XYZ file of C-alpha atoms in Angstrom:
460
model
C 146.783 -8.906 56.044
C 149.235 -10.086 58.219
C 152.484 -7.641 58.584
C 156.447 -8.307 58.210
C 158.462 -7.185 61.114
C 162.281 -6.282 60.236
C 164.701 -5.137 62.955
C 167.406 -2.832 60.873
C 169.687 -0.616 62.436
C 169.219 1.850 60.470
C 165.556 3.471 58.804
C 165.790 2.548 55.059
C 163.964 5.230 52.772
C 160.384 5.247 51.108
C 159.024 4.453 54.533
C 156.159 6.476 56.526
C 158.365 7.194 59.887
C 156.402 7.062 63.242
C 157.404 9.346 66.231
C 155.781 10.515 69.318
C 155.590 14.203 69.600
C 154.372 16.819 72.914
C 151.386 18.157 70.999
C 147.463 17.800 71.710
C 146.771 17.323 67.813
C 147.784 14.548 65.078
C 150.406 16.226 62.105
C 151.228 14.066 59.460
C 153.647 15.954 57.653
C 156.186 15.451 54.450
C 159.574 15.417 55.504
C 162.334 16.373 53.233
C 163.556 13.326 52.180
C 160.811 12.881 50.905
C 160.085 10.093 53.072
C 156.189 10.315 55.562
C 156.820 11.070 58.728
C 154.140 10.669 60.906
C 153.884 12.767 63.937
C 151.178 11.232 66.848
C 150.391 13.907 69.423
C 150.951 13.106 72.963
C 150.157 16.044 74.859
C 150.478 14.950 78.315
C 153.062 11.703 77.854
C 152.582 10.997 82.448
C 148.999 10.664 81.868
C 149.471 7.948 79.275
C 147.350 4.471 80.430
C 147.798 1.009 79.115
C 144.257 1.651 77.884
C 145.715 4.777 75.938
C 148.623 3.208 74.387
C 146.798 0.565 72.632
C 144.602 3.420 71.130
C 147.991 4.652 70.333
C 149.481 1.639 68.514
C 146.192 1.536 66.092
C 146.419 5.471 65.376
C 149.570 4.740 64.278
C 148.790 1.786 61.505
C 145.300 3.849 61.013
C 147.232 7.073 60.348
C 149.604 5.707 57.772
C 147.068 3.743 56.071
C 145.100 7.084 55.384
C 148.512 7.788 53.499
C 148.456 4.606 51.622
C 152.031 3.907 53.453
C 153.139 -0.006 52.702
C 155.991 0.289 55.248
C 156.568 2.242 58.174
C 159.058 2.766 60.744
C 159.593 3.524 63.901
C 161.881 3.713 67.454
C 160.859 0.958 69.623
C 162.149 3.221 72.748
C 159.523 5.945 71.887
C 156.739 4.100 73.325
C 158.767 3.114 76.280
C 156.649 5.112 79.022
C 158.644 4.412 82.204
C 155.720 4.982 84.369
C 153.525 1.901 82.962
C 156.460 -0.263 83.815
C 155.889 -2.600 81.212
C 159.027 -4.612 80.500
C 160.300 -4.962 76.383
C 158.601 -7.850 75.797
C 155.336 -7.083 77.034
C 155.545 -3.905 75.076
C 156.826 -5.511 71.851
C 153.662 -8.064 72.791
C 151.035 -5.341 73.122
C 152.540 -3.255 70.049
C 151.973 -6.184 67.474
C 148.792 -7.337 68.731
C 147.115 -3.725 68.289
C 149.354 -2.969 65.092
C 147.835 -6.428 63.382
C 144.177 -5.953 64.642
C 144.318 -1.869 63.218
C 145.626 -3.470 59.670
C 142.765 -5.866 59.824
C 139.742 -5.105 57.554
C 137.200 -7.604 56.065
C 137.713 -7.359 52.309
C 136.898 -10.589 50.331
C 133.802 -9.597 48.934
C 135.304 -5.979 47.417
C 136.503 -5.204 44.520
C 140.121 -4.388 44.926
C 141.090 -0.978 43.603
C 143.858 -0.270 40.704
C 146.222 0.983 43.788
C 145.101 -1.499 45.765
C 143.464 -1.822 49.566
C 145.562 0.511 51.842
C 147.180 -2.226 53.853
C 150.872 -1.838 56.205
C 152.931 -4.746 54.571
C 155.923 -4.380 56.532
C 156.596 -2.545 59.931
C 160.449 -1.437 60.499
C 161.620 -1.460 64.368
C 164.909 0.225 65.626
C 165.973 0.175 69.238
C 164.295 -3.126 69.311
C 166.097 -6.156 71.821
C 165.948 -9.108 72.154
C 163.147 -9.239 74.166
C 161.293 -7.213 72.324
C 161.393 -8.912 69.683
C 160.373 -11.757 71.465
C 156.931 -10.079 72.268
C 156.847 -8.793 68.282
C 156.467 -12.462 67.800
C 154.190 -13.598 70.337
C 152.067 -10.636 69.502
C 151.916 -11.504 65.996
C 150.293 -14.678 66.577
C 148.076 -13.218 68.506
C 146.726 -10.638 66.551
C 146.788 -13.105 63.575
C 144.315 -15.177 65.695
C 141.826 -12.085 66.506
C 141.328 -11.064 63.237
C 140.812 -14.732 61.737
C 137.996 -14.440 64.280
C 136.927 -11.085 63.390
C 137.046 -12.804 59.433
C 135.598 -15.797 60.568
C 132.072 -13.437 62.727
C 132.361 -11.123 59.413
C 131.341 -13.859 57.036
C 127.518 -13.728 55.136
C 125.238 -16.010 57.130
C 124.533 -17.142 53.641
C 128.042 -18.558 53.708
C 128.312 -19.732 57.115
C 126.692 -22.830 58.209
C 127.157 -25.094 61.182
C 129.450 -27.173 58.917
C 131.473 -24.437 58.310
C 132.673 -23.755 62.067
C 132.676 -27.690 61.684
C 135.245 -27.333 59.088
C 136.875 -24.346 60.929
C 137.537 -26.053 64.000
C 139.288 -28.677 61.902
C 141.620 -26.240 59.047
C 142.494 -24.743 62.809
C 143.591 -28.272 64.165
C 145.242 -29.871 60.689
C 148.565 -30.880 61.121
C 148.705 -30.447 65.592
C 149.476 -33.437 67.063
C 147.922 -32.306 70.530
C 145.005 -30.784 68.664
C 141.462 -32.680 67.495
C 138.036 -32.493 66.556
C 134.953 -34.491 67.191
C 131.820 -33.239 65.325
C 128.604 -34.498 66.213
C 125.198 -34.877 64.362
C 121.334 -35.037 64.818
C 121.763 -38.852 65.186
C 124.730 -38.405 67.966
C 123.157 -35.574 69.379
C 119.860 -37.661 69.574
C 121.681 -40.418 71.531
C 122.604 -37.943 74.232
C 119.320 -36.265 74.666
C 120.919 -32.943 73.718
C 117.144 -31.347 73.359
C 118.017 -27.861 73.550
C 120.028 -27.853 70.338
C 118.286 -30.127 68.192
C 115.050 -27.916 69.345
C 116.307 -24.926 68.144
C 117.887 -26.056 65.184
C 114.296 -27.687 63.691
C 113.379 -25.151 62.055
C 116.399 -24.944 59.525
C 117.311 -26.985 56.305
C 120.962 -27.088 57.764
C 121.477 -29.948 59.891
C 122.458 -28.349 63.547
C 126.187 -30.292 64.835
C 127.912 -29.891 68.215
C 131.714 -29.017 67.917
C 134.323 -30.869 70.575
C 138.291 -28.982 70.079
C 140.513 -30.269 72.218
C 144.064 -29.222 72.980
C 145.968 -31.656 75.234
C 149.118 -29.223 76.029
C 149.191 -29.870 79.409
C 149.699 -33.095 82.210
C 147.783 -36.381 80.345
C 145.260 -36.283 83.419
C 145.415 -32.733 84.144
C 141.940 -31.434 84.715
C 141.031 -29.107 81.328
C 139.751 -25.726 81.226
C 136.825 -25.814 79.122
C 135.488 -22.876 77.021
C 131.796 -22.980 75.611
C 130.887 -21.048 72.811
C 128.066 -19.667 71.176
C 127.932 -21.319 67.496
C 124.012 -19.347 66.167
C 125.322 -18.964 62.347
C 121.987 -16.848 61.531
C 119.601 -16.035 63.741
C 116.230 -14.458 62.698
C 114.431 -15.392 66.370
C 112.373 -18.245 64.896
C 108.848 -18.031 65.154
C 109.117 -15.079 67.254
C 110.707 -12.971 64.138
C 113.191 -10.174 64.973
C 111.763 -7.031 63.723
C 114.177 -5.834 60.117
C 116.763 -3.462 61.547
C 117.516 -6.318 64.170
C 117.900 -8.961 61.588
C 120.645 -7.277 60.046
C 124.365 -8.364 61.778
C 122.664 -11.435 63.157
C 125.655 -13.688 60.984
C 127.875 -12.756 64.202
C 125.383 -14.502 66.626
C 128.220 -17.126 66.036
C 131.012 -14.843 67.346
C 131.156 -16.993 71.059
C 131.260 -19.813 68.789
C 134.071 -18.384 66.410
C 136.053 -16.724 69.576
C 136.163 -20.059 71.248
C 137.951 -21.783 68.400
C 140.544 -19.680 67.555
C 141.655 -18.643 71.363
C 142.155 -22.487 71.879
C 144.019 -22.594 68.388
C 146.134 -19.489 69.432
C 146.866 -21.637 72.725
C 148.324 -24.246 70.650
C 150.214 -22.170 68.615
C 151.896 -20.491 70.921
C 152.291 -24.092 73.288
C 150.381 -22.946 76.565
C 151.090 -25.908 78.933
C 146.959 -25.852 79.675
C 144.234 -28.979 78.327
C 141.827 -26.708 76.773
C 138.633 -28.020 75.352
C 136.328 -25.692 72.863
C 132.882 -26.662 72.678
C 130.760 -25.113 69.883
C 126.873 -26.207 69.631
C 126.288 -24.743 66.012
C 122.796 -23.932 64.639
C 120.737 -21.582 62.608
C 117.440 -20.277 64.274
C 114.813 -20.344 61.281
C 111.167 -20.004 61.192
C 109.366 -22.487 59.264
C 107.086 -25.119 59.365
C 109.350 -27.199 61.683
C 110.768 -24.347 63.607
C 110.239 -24.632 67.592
C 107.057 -23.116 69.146
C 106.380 -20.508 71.421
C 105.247 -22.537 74.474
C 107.149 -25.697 73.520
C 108.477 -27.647 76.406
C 111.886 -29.279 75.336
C 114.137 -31.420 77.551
C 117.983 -30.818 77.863
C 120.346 -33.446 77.924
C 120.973 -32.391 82.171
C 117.302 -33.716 82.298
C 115.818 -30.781 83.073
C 113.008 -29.144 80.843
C 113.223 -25.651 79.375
C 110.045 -23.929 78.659
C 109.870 -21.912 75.566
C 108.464 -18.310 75.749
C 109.969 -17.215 73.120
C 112.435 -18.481 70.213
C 114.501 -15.333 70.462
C 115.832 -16.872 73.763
C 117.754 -19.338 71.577
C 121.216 -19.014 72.555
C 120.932 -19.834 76.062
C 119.281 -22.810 75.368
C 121.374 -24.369 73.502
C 124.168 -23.200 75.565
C 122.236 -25.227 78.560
C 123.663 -28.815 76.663
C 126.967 -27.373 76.060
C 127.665 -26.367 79.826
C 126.046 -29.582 80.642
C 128.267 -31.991 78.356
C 131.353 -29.910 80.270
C 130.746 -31.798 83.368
C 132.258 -34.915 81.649
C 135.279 -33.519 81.661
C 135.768 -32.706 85.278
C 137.046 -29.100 84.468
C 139.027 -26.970 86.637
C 136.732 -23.842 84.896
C 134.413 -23.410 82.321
C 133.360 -19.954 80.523
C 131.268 -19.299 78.153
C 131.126 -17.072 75.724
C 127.917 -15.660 73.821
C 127.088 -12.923 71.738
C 123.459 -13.292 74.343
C 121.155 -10.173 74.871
C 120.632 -6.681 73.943
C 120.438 -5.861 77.778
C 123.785 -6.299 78.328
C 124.151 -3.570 75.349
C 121.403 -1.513 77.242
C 123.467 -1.812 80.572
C 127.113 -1.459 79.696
C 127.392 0.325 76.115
C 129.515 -1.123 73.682
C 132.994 -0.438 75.556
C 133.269 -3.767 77.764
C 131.400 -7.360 77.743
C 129.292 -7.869 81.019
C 130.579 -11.258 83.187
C 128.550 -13.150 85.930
C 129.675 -15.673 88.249
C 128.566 -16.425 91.707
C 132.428 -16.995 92.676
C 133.968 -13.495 94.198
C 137.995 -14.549 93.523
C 137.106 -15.479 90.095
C 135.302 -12.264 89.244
C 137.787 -10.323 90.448
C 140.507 -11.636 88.284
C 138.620 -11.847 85.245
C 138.370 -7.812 85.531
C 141.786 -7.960 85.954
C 142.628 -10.502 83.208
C 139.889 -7.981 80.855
C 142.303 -4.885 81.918
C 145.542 -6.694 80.999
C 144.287 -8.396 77.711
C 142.186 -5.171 76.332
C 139.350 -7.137 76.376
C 137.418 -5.586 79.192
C 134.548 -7.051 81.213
C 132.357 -5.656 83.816
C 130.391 -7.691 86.288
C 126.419 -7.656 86.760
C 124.893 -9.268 89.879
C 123.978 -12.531 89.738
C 122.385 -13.604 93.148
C 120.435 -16.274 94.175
C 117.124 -14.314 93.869
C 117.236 -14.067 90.109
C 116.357 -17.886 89.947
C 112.934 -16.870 90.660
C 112.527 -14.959 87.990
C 113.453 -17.876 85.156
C 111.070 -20.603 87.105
C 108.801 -22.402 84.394
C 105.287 -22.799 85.209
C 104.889 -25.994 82.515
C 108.893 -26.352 82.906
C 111.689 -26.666 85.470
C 113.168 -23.566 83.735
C 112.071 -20.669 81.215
C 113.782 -19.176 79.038
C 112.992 -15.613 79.370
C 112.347 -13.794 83.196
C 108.978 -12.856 84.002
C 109.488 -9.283 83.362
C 111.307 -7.009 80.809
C 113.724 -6.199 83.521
C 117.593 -7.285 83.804
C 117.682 -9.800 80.650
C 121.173 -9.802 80.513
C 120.980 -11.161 84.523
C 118.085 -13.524 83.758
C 119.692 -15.017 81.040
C 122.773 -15.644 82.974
C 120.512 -17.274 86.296
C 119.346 -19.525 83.186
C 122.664 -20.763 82.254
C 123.904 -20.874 86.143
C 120.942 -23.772 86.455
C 122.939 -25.851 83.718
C 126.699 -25.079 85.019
C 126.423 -26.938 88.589
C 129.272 -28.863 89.845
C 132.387 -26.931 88.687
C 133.634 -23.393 88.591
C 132.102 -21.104 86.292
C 131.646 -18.187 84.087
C 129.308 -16.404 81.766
C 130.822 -13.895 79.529
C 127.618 -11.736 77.419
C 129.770 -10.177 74.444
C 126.829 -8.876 72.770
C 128.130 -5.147 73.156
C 131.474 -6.197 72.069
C 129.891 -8.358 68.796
C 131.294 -5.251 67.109
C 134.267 -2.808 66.781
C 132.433 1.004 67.656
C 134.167 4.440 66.306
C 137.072 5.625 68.540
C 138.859 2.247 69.014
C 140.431 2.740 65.326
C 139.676 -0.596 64.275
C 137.950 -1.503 60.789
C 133.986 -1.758 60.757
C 132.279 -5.389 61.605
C 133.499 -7.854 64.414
C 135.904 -7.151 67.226
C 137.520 -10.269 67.940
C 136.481 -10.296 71.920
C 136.992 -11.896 73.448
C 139.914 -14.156 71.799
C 142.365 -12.215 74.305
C 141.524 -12.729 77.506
C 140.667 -16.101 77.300
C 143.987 -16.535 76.404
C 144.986 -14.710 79.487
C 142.400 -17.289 81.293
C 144.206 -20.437 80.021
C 147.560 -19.232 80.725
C 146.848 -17.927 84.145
C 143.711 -19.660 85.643
């Protein structure tokens, strides 16, 4: 639920008031007015990190939601820390993003409660300038797009097909001059060779499509940034069947795809001067009688083959038509995005996404970028010598490395063989797929990385 911001100049009543106080522990306390006033401990206010205030802004909606509060209050200059030198807007920015995404929880298939789901409806600012204000906005929009991800990765596979990010793509483009959608079929997809996806999507009843956004906010022949995103809608692992407990949450394996659409949407909305194209290749991986084999050899629409080993492996295949169909665009960057292996879980945790790219500049500023946005990324190697270890023996390329070693690395030399010819980046958000306890954000998808690709369009 989306909040109202009001500027008064003075605190009305019946409101839960916010402050920052010099104590190690949380007191929520009842004032004598009879109004909530909310006291968030900050026991050691020089210490406090960018990292630290967005936990902060969340406590804060988290805290007066555990009160039931429908408005709160607070003094904009209370979470003015002069050593962060963040300017007003930038601060009003970050305090509505992280006060939206902390109000966010998925609730459309629960029944609603007598008194109702415990949501902030309207969020009172004093102190607040101009500026400020200014970022209030901006951040609004922004958090409004991260948690119509987050609703978007929630959804029951059973409700999400590949023509519903299909129909996603266009709700998000309806009514945008510089905004539209091309959706391609088997029959399309056919015509360009586009192997990988059609191979992975044979085993389902659901007819697989390939998703083209485009947002033309910049110079008519300015080169476009182009983000790829995972579009899996369910993914069981095919013939090679995902043991139960792994099944389970496998309705995000479209969260790339999902991320993707609404970070160039939020682009739009807020009139970045960027061409951004969103490409989506949307399937569900289903064993059946005309699933894709173990051992099948299938040919990508770059040419080269791909050599099954085992359906599991899915997303990177189809991703290897998507990166390749980017060339036609002559981008000045691609990334893409993919909810793609459990090893970059093993390796990082659940606390940052791992990147790869072979270019150092690039690398460094998507760490940077990750730091700024709150959507953090760490980098794994990804040297030449991987690229042995994805060679096919009845294929140019497999789609698993030889051994059970580095999968989140191999994966990524997979994808590097189909992203030749422009700038590049692979961003593995399986570990971020979900919000994790501590972040005080509601349980199911965490909206990664619709952030920092924004940062990416309007700064790359």
């Amino acid at each position: 639920m989306a909040m109202k911001y009001i500027f008064p100049k003075v605190a009305s009543t019946g409101v839960a008031n916010i402050r920052i106080a010099s104590a190690k522990e949380d007191e929520v306390v009842r004032a004598a007015s009879g109004d909530l006033e909310i006291s968030i401990g900050v026991f050691e206010p020089e210490k406090m990190t960018r990292r630290k205030l967005i936990l902060l802004f969340r406590k804060a909606v988290v805290l007066a939601k555990s009160k039931r509060a429908k408005r709160i209050a607070l003094n904009a200059h209370d979470f003015l820390f002069s050593h962060l030198d963040l300017k007003e807007k930038e601060l009003g920015e970050l305090l509505a993003i992280h006060f939206e995404m902390a109000n966010f929880q998925f609730t459309e298939f629960l029944t609603e409660p007598k008194e109702g789901f415990p949501f902030v409806e309207t969020v009172e600012i004093l102190g607040a300038s101009k500026s400020f204000r200014e970022g209030i906005e901006r951040g609004r929009m922004i958090g409004e797009e991260t948690n119509a991800c987050r609703r978007l990765a929630n959804l029951p596979g059973g409700d999400v097909t590949p023509e519903t990010l299909v129909a996603e793509a266009r709700r998000v483009a309806k009514g945008k001059k510089n905004m539209s959608v091309k959706a391609l079929g088997v029959p399309e997809m056919e015509k360009l060779k586009m192997g990988g996806v059609l191979g992975v999507g044979k085993g389902s009843e659901i007819p697989s499509r390939f998703i083209i956004l485009e947002y033309r906010g910049g110079k008519k022949n300015e080169a476009p940034i182009v983000f790829v995103g995972k579009g899996v809608t369910f993914d069981t692992g095919g013939i090679n069947l995902k043991p139960s407990d792994a099944i389970l949450g496998m309705n995000m394996d479209m969260s790339g795809g999902a991320a993707v659409i609404h970070a160039t949407a939020l682009a739009a909305r807020l009139g970045i001067q960027k061409n951004i194209v969103a490409l989506v290749p949307a399937v569900e991986n289903m064993p059946s009688g005309s699933s894709y084999r173990p051992g099948d050899v299938l040919r990508s629409m770059s040419g080269k083959t791909i050599e099954v080993l085992n359906t599991d492996a899915e997303g990177r295949i189809i991703l290897a038509d998507a990166l390749h169909y980017a060339k036609r665009y002559k981008p000045s960057l691609v990334v893409d995005v993919a909810t793609l292996t459990g090893a970059a879980l093993v390796a990082l945790g659940e606390r940052a996404s791992a990147v790869f790219t072979r270019d150092g500049e690039l690398e460094t500023k998507l760490r940077e970028l990750g730091e700024t946005s709150g959507d953090y990324v760490w980098p794994l190697p990804l040297w030449e010598e991987y690229d042995e270890e994805i060679k096919g023996t009845f294929g140019d390329v497999a789609n698993l490395g030889r051994t059970k070693w580095g999968g989140a690395i191999t994966a990524a030399a997979f994808l590097a063989q189909f992203a030749e010819g422009y700038r590049w980046a692979h961003i593995d958000i399986a570990p971020r797929m979900t919000a994790v306890e501590g972040e005080f954000l509601a349980k199911g998808a965490a909206g990664a990385p619709v952030r920092l690709l924004l940062k990416i369009a309007e700064e790359m």
